[in-house]
Amino acid sequence: MQFWNKEAETLKKQKLRELQLERLKKTLRRVYQKVPHYRAKFQQAKVKPDDIKYLEDVNKLPFTTKEDLYVDYPFGLVTLPIEKLIRLHTSSGTTGKPKAIFFSKKDINNSAELIARCLVMTGAKQGDILQNSMTYGLFTGAFVMHYGAEKVGILVIPAGPGNTERQINLMRDFGTTMIHITPSYALYVASVIYDKGIDPRRDLKLKRAYLGAEPYSEETRKKIEDMLGIDIYNCYGLTEMNGPGVGFECKYKAGLHIWEDNFLMEVINPDTGEPVKEGEIGELVLTTLNREAMPLIRYRTRDLTRIIPQPCKCGRTHRRISRILGRSDDMFIVKGVNIFPQQIEQVLMSIKGVAQNYQIVLESYDEMTVKVEIDRELFDGKIERLIKMKEEIIDKIRSATMVKPKVELLEPGTLPISEGKAKRVIDNRTI
Ligand code: ADP
Ligand code: ZN
């Protein structure tokens, strides 16, 4: 089976746009009627739902930002009475209040439906066994994937993250064929598999992994694919938009399809709010087109990407976005230069001898220190090898970012291990 819902996934461009407009209008009427905060924002922008006659008119509407989610918290943007809500998820919210997102029965069903499309698009089918190593709980990552996989008829192992030894035992004992996991934890699990002398190609049945919840580079994908002998598919989502399954790669792994019958996407210049030219990088803005309990209008994700306008070889008509470059929040500035952690990761993962873990430490605005774990045997060899390696890392980071870093080479196991989203940047700057 190549498609979960062939009709919806291959809808002709024109039909897809008509459906988007119809759903957009319906969503706008709904929030205008039911959500005082939206009504007030629309009135302030002097726009009414009926003013939206074409999809292009969307830019007459005000944006919704993370701050809007805190207005009349927690039910402020909900369009249904409480007895029609069946699930709450929140974002991690390490500081202050988490962002709270509510789902109706229809929303839960629909989020599973979209994941089913995603999984089948990568070749998954009944008979597959999915080890779901994302966190079960308030975070959307595990639950949404779980329900979607069950919908396809896939056997799900609700492993959750952590306890790496047990993860590997589960894979071995139950013949896991696919795993859903963060890239940083996947790197660690892969290294433990090797340390234990397990040959993944011989001893495990793993063939695919779904990696998401944090940015990672093509180099990291390649590294884990080579280590484990599997195919890795990029999976993008955010709590505010159901969680995983908003964007997902197909077999061709050349960008992530966005389900445009469910999400209206725009890419804007984050400073001006104006649309960028087609194919240019900017901030992804999403409007839910098929959500009941808590529709969001022109939601600013703060994720940077670009639309890939060309059609995909897989036949799906829903456009793709490129790998997320990072969140505008993740960017840091050293010596006046904007840097994303992913630029550093990309360099490190392309260097032979670099192991699985790294950290960027900022003590001042003029300097960054990159701490990087390297293969243990390099410490047993000649000191010249270490010096050469350090120089290579410094040079390559300098040419990728324009900033010459300080580099510390560490033995594997020195840096903290992350089981969920990794904290790559330690910013100790106080002003
Ligand atoms: P929080 O906002 O608390 O981290 P979420 O789980 O909602 O909680 O995080 C969603 C964010 O995670 C996205 O906005 C994006 O920045 C990041 N993210 C998720 N999946 C990917 C991915 N495949 N590639 C890059 N970034 C991702
Ligand atoms: Zn495709």
Coordinates of C-alpha atoms and ligand atoms in Angstrom, one line a residue:
M1 CA 0.0 0.0 0.0
Q2 CA 1.5 3.3 -1.1
F3 CA -1.2 5.7 0.1
W4 CA -3.4 5.8 3.2
N5 CA -5.9 8.1 1.6
K6 CA -5.0 8.4 -2.1
E7 CA -7.8 10.7 -3.0
A8 CA -6.9 13.3 -0.3
E9 CA -3.2 12.9 -0.8
T10 CA -3.3 13.4 -4.6
L11 CA -6.1 15.9 -4.9
K12 CA -5.6 18.0 -8.0
K13 CA -4.1 21.4 -7.2
Q14 CA -7.2 23.4 -8.1
K15 CA -9.4 21.1 -6.0
L16 CA -7.0 21.3 -3.1
R17 CA -7.1 25.1 -3.2
E18 CA -10.9 25.1 -3.4
L19 CA -11.1 22.8 -0.3
Q20 CA -8.6 25.0 1.5
L21 CA -10.7 28.2 0.9
E22 CA -13.9 26.5 1.9
R23 CA -12.3 25.2 5.1
L24 CA -10.6 28.5 5.8
K25 CA -13.9 30.4 5.6
K26 CA -15.6 27.9 7.8
T27 CA -12.8 28.1 10.4
L28 CA -12.9 31.9 10.4
R29 CA -16.7 32.0 10.9
R30 CA -16.3 29.6 13.8
V31 CA -13.6 31.5 15.7
Y32 CA -15.3 34.9 15.0
Q33 CA -18.5 33.6 16.5
K34 CA -17.1 31.7 19.4
V35 CA -13.8 33.2 20.5
P36 CA -14.1 36.8 21.8
H37 CA -10.3 37.2 21.6
Y38 CA -10.3 36.4 17.9
R39 CA -13.3 38.6 17.3
A40 CA -11.5 41.5 19.0
K41 CA -8.4 41.0 17.0
F42 CA -10.2 40.8 13.7
Q43 CA -12.1 44.0 14.6
Q44 CA -8.9 45.7 15.4
A45 CA -7.5 44.7 12.1
K46 CA -10.8 45.8 10.5
V47 CA -11.5 42.5 8.9
K48 CA -14.5 40.2 9.0
P49 CA -14.6 36.5 7.9
D50 CA -16.7 37.5 4.8
D51 CA -13.9 39.7 3.6
I52 CA -11.8 36.6 2.8
K53 CA -12.9 35.8 -0.7
Y54 CA -9.6 34.2 -2.0
L55 CA -6.8 32.3 -0.3
E56 CA -4.5 35.3 -1.0
D57 CA -6.7 37.4 1.3
V58 CA -5.4 35.4 4.2
N59 CA -2.8 38.1 4.8
K60 CA -5.5 40.6 5.7
L61 CA -5.9 38.5 8.9
P62 CA -4.0 39.2 12.1
F63 CA -1.3 36.7 13.2
T64 CA -1.7 34.5 16.3
T65 CA 1.4 34.3 18.5
K66 CA 2.4 32.2 21.4
E67 CA 1.3 35.1 23.7
D68 CA -2.3 34.8 22.4
L69 CA -2.4 31.3 23.8
Y70 CA -2.2 32.8 27.3
V71 CA -5.2 35.2 26.9
D72 CA -8.0 34.0 29.1
Y73 CA -5.8 31.0 29.9
P74 CA -6.4 28.1 29.5
F75 CA -9.7 27.9 27.6
G76 CA -9.5 31.3 25.9
L77 CA -9.2 30.1 22.3
V78 CA -11.4 27.0 22.7
T79 CA -14.6 26.9 20.6
L80 CA -16.4 24.0 22.3
P81 CA -17.9 23.5 25.8
I82 CA -15.7 21.5 28.1
E83 CA -17.9 18.4 27.8
K84 CA -16.9 18.1 24.1
L85 CA -13.2 18.1 24.9
I86 CA -11.4 14.8 25.4
R87 CA -7.7 15.5 25.5
L88 CA -5.2 18.1 26.7
H89 CA -1.6 18.3 25.6
T90 CA 0.9 21.0 26.5
S91 CA 4.3 22.0 25.2
S92 CA 7.2 21.5 27.5
G93 CA 6.9 24.9 29.1
T94 CA 10.0 24.7 31.2
T95 CA 9.5 28.3 32.3
G96 CA 6.1 29.7 33.3
K97 CA 2.9 28.3 32.0
P98 CA 2.9 25.7 29.3
K99 CA 0.9 26.2 26.1
A100 CA -2.3 24.3 26.5
I101 CA -4.0 22.7 23.5
F102 CA -7.3 20.9 23.7
F103 CA -8.7 18.3 21.3
S104 CA -12.2 17.1 20.6
K105 CA -13.0 13.5 19.6
K106 CA -12.9 14.6 15.9
D107 CA -9.6 16.3 16.4
I108 CA -8.0 13.2 18.0
N109 CA -9.3 11.1 15.1
N110 CA -8.0 13.5 12.6
S111 CA -4.6 13.7 14.1
A112 CA -4.4 9.9 13.9
E113 CA -5.6 10.0 10.3
L114 CA -2.8 12.4 9.4
I115 CA -0.1 10.2 11.1
A116 CA -1.5 7.2 9.2
R117 CA -0.9 9.0 6.0
C118 CA 2.6 9.8 7.1
L119 CA 3.5 6.3 8.1
V120 CA 2.1 4.6 5.0
M121 CA 3.9 7.2 2.9
T122 CA 7.2 5.8 4.2
G123 CA 6.3 2.2 3.4
A124 CA 5.0 1.2 6.9
K125 CA 2.2 -1.3 7.0
Q126 CA 0.4 -3.9 9.1
G127 CA 3.0 -6.3 10.4
D128 CA 5.4 -3.5 11.3
I129 CA 6.3 -3.1 14.9
L130 CA 6.8 0.5 16.1
Q131 CA 8.8 1.2 19.2
N132 CA 7.6 4.6 20.4
S133 CA 10.5 6.1 22.3
M134 CA 9.1 9.6 22.7
T135 CA 7.8 10.8 26.1
Y136 CA 4.2 9.7 26.9
G137 CA 2.5 12.4 28.9
L138 CA 1.6 16.0 28.4
F139 CA 3.9 16.1 25.3
T140 CA 2.1 15.3 22.1
G141 CA 5.0 13.4 20.5
A142 CA 4.2 9.9 21.8
F143 CA 0.4 9.8 22.0
V144 CA -0.3 11.3 18.6
M145 CA 2.1 8.9 16.9
H146 CA 0.7 6.0 18.9
Y147 CA -2.9 6.5 17.8
G148 CA -1.9 7.0 14.2
A149 CA 0.2 3.8 14.1
E150 CA -2.7 1.9 15.7
K151 CA -5.0 3.2 13.0
V152 CA -2.8 1.7 10.3
G153 CA -2.8 -1.6 12.3
I154 CA 0.8 -1.4 13.4
L155 CA 1.8 -3.1 16.6
V156 CA 3.0 -0.3 19.0
I157 CA 5.4 -0.8 21.8
P158 CA 4.8 2.2 24.1
A159 CA 8.4 2.2 25.3
G160 CA 8.8 5.9 26.2
P161 CA 12.3 7.3 26.3
G162 CA 15.2 6.4 28.5
N163 CA 16.5 3.1 30.0
T164 CA 18.6 2.5 27.0
E165 CA 19.4 -1.1 27.9
R166 CA 15.7 -1.9 28.0
Q167 CA 15.2 0.0 24.7
I168 CA 17.7 -2.4 23.0
N169 CA 16.2 -5.4 24.7
L170 CA 12.8 -4.5 23.5
M171 CA 14.1 -4.1 20.0
R172 CA 15.8 -7.5 20.1
D173 CA 13.0 -9.4 21.9
F174 CA 10.0 -8.1 20.0
G175 CA 11.6 -7.6 16.6
T176 CA 11.0 -3.8 16.4
T177 CA 11.0 -2.7 12.8
M178 CA 10.5 1.0 13.3
I179 CA 11.4 3.5 16.0
H180 CA 10.1 7.0 16.8
I181 CA 12.7 8.9 18.7
T182 CA 14.5 12.3 19.0
P183 CA 17.7 12.6 16.9
S184 CA 19.9 13.3 19.9
Y185 CA 18.6 10.2 21.8
A186 CA 18.9 8.1 18.6
L187 CA 22.6 9.0 18.3
Y188 CA 23.1 7.8 21.9
V189 CA 21.1 4.6 21.5
A190 CA 23.1 3.8 18.3
S191 CA 26.3 4.2 20.2
V192 CA 25.2 1.9 23.0
I193 CA 24.2 -0.7 20.5
Y194 CA 27.7 -0.7 19.2
D195 CA 29.3 -0.6 22.7
K196 CA 27.4 -3.8 23.4
G197 CA 28.8 -5.5 20.4
I198 CA 25.4 -5.8 18.7
D199 CA 25.5 -5.8 15.0
P200 CA 22.2 -4.0 14.1
R201 CA 22.2 -5.4 10.6
R202 CA 22.4 -8.9 11.8
D203 CA 20.9 -8.9 15.3
L204 CA 18.0 -6.4 14.9
K205 CA 15.0 -6.1 12.5
L206 CA 15.0 -2.3 12.6
K207 CA 14.5 -0.8 9.1
R208 CA 13.1 2.7 9.7
A209 CA 13.3 5.5 12.2
Y210 CA 11.1 8.6 12.5
L211 CA 13.2 11.4 13.9
G212 CA 11.7 14.6 15.0
A213 CA 10.9 17.1 17.9
E214 CA 14.2 19.0 17.4
P215 CA 16.3 20.2 14.5
Y216 CA 19.0 18.0 13.0
S217 CA 21.1 18.1 9.9
E218 CA 21.4 15.8 6.9
E219 CA 24.8 14.7 8.3
T220 CA 23.2 13.4 11.5
R221 CA 20.6 11.5 9.5
K222 CA 23.4 10.0 7.4
K223 CA 25.5 9.1 10.4
I224 CA 22.6 7.2 12.2
E225 CA 21.5 5.6 9.0
D226 CA 25.0 4.2 8.4
M227 CA 25.4 3.1 12.0
L228 CA 22.1 1.2 12.1
G229 CA 21.6 0.3 8.4
I230 CA 18.1 1.8 8.4
D231 CA 16.1 4.6 6.6
I232 CA 15.4 7.7 8.6
Y233 CA 12.4 9.9 7.9
N234 CA 12.2 13.4 9.2
C235 CA 9.0 14.1 11.2
Y236 CA 8.0 17.7 12.0
G237 CA 5.3 19.0 14.2
L238 CA 4.4 21.2 17.1
T239 CA 2.0 20.9 20.0
E240 CA -0.1 23.8 18.8
M241 CA -0.8 22.0 15.5
N242 CA -1.5 18.5 16.9
G243 CA 2.1 17.5 17.4
P244 CA 3.9 15.2 15.1
G245 CA 2.7 14.6 11.5
V246 CA 2.4 18.2 10.4
G247 CA 5.3 17.7 8.0
F248 CA 6.7 14.3 7.1
E249 CA 9.1 13.0 4.5
C250 CA 8.0 10.5 1.9
K251 CA 10.1 7.7 0.4
Y252 CA 12.2 10.3 -1.6
K253 CA 13.3 12.1 1.6
A254 CA 13.5 15.4 -0.2
G255 CA 11.6 17.7 2.0
L256 CA 8.6 17.3 4.3
H257 CA 5.1 17.2 2.8
I258 CA 2.7 19.5 4.7
W259 CA -0.9 18.2 4.6
E260 CA -2.3 21.2 2.9
D261 CA -5.9 20.1 3.2
N262 CA -5.4 20.5 7.0
F263 CA -2.9 23.3 7.3
L264 CA -2.7 26.5 5.3
M265 CA 1.0 27.4 5.1
E266 CA 2.7 30.7 4.5
V267 CA 6.3 31.6 4.8
I268 CA 6.9 35.2 6.0
N269 CA 9.8 37.5 6.7
P270 CA 9.9 37.4 10.6
D271 CA 10.8 41.0 10.9
T272 CA 8.2 42.6 8.6
G273 CA 5.5 39.9 8.6
E274 CA 5.3 40.1 4.8
P275 CA 5.4 37.0 2.7
V276 CA 8.8 36.0 1.3
K277 CA 9.2 35.2 -2.4
E278 CA 8.2 31.6 -3.3
G279 CA 11.0 29.3 -2.3
E280 CA 12.8 31.7 0.0
I281 CA 13.6 31.1 3.6
G282 CA 11.5 32.6 6.3
E283 CA 9.2 31.8 9.3
L284 CA 6.6 29.2 8.8
V285 CA 3.0 30.4 9.6
L286 CA 0.2 27.8 9.8
T287 CA -3.6 28.1 9.9
T288 CA -5.5 25.0 11.0
L289 CA -8.2 24.2 8.4
N290 CA -9.8 21.1 9.9
R291 CA -9.7 21.6 13.6
E292 CA -12.7 21.8 15.8
A293 CA -11.8 22.5 19.5
M294 CA -9.1 25.0 19.1
P295 CA -8.5 26.4 15.6
L296 CA -5.5 28.6 15.2
I297 CA -5.3 31.4 12.6
R298 CA -2.0 32.4 11.1
Y299 CA 0.0 30.9 13.9
R300 CA 3.6 32.0 14.0
T301 CA 5.7 28.9 14.6
R302 CA 9.0 30.7 14.8
D303 CA 10.4 27.8 12.8
L304 CA 12.6 28.7 9.8
T305 CA 12.2 26.9 6.5
R306 CA 11.3 27.4 2.9
I307 CA 8.6 26.0 0.6
I308 CA 9.7 23.6 -2.1
P309 CA 7.4 24.6 -4.9
Q310 CA 8.3 21.7 -7.3
P311 CA 6.0 18.7 -7.4
C312 CA 7.3 15.5 -5.6
K313 CA 8.0 12.3 -7.5
C314 CA 5.7 10.4 -5.1
G315 CA 2.6 11.9 -6.7
R316 CA 1.3 13.7 -3.6
T317 CA 0.1 17.2 -4.5
H318 CA 0.7 18.6 -1.0
R319 CA 3.7 20.9 -1.2
R320 CA 6.9 20.2 0.8
I321 CA 9.0 22.4 3.1
S322 CA 12.7 22.0 3.5
R323 CA 14.2 20.6 6.7
I324 CA 13.7 23.1 9.6
L325 CA 16.8 25.3 9.9
G326 CA 16.0 26.0 13.5
R327 CA 13.7 28.0 15.7
S328 CA 14.3 31.7 15.7
D329 CA 14.5 31.3 19.5
D330 CA 17.5 28.9 19.1
M331 CA 19.6 31.4 17.3
F332 CA 22.5 32.9 19.2
I333 CA 24.9 35.7 18.4
V334 CA 28.6 35.6 18.8
K335 CA 30.9 38.4 17.5
G336 CA 27.8 39.9 15.9
V337 CA 27.2 36.8 13.8
N338 CA 23.9 34.9 13.9
I339 CA 24.5 31.2 14.5
F340 CA 22.1 28.2 14.7
P341 CA 23.2 25.1 16.7
Q342 CA 22.4 23.0 13.6
Q343 CA 25.3 24.7 11.6
I344 CA 27.7 23.4 14.2
E345 CA 26.1 20.0 14.4
Q346 CA 26.3 19.7 10.6
V347 CA 30.1 20.2 10.7
L348 CA 30.7 17.9 13.6
M349 CA 28.7 15.0 12.2
S350 CA 30.6 15.1 9.0
I351 CA 34.0 14.7 10.7
K352 CA 35.3 11.1 11.1
G353 CA 36.1 10.3 14.7
V354 CA 33.5 12.6 16.2
A355 CA 31.2 10.6 18.4
Q356 CA 27.5 11.3 19.3
N357 CA 27.4 14.2 21.7
Y358 CA 28.3 17.8 21.7
Q359 CA 27.5 21.0 23.5
I360 CA 28.0 24.7 22.8
V361 CA 28.9 26.9 25.8
L362 CA 28.7 30.7 25.7
E363 CA 30.5 32.7 28.3
S364 CA 30.8 36.0 26.5
Y365 CA 29.6 37.7 23.3
D366 CA 33.0 37.2 21.7
E367 CA 33.6 33.6 22.1
M368 CA 31.9 30.2 21.8
T369 CA 33.3 26.9 23.1
V370 CA 32.3 23.7 21.4
K371 CA 32.7 20.7 23.6
V372 CA 32.6 17.5 21.5
E373 CA 32.9 13.9 22.4
I374 CA 35.2 11.8 20.1
D375 CA 35.8 8.1 19.6
R376 CA 37.5 6.6 22.7
E377 CA 40.3 5.0 20.7
L378 CA 41.5 8.4 19.5
F379 CA 42.7 9.0 23.1
D380 CA 44.9 5.9 23.0
G381 CA 46.7 7.0 19.9
K382 CA 49.2 9.7 19.2
I383 CA 48.7 13.2 20.5
E384 CA 49.3 14.6 17.0
R385 CA 46.1 12.9 15.9
L386 CA 44.1 14.8 18.5
I387 CA 45.8 18.1 17.6
K388 CA 45.0 17.5 14.0
M389 CA 41.4 16.7 14.7
K390 CA 40.9 19.8 16.9
E391 CA 42.3 22.0 14.1
E392 CA 40.0 20.4 11.6
I393 CA 37.0 21.1 13.8
I394 CA 38.0 24.7 14.4
D395 CA 38.6 25.3 10.7
K396 CA 35.4 23.8 9.5
I397 CA 33.3 25.5 12.2
R398 CA 35.0 28.8 11.3
S399 CA 34.2 28.4 7.6
A400 CA 30.6 27.4 8.3
T401 CA 29.8 30.2 10.8
M402 CA 32.5 32.9 10.3
V403 CA 33.4 32.6 14.0
K404 CA 36.5 30.8 15.2
P405 CA 35.4 28.6 18.1
K406 CA 37.4 27.2 21.1
V407 CA 37.2 23.4 20.9
E408 CA 37.4 20.9 23.7
L409 CA 37.7 17.2 22.8
L410 CA 36.1 14.9 25.3
E411 CA 35.8 11.1 25.9
P412 CA 32.4 9.6 25.2
G413 CA 30.1 9.8 28.1
T414 CA 31.4 13.1 29.5
L415 CA 28.5 15.3 28.4
P416 CA 24.9 14.9 29.8
I417 CA 22.8 12.4 27.7
S418 CA 19.4 13.6 26.5
E419 CA 16.5 11.2 26.2
G420 CA 14.1 13.8 24.8
K421 CA 14.9 17.1 23.3
A422 CA 18.6 17.9 23.8
K423 CA 19.9 21.1 25.3
R424 CA 22.7 21.9 22.9
V425 CA 23.5 25.5 23.9
I426 CA 24.5 26.5 27.4
D427 CA 24.3 30.2 27.6
N428 CA 26.0 31.5 30.7
R429 CA 26.0 35.1 29.6
T430 CA 24.4 37.3 32.2
I431 CA 23.7 40.5 30.2
Ligands
ADP1 P1 8.2 22.9 22.8 O1 7.7 24.1 22.0 O2 8.0 23.0 24.2 O3 9.5 22.5 22.4 P2 6.9 21.1 21.0 O4 7.0 19.7 21.1 O5 5.6 21.6 20.6 O6 7.2 21.8 22.4 O7 8.0 21.6 20.0 C1 7.8 21.8 18.7 C2 9.0 22.4 18.1 O8 10.0 21.4 18.0 C3 8.8 22.9 16.7 O9 8.2 24.2 16.7 C4 10.2 22.9 16.1 O10 10.9 24.0 16.6 C5 10.8 21.7 16.8 N1 10.7 20.5 15.9 C6 9.8 19.5 15.9 N2 10.1 18.6 15.0 C7 11.2 19.0 14.3 C8 11.9 18.5 13.2 N3 11.6 17.4 12.6 N4 13.0 19.3 12.8 C9 13.3 20.5 13.4 N5 12.6 21.0 14.4 C10 11.6 20.3 14.9
ZN2 ZN 6.7 12.9 -1.9

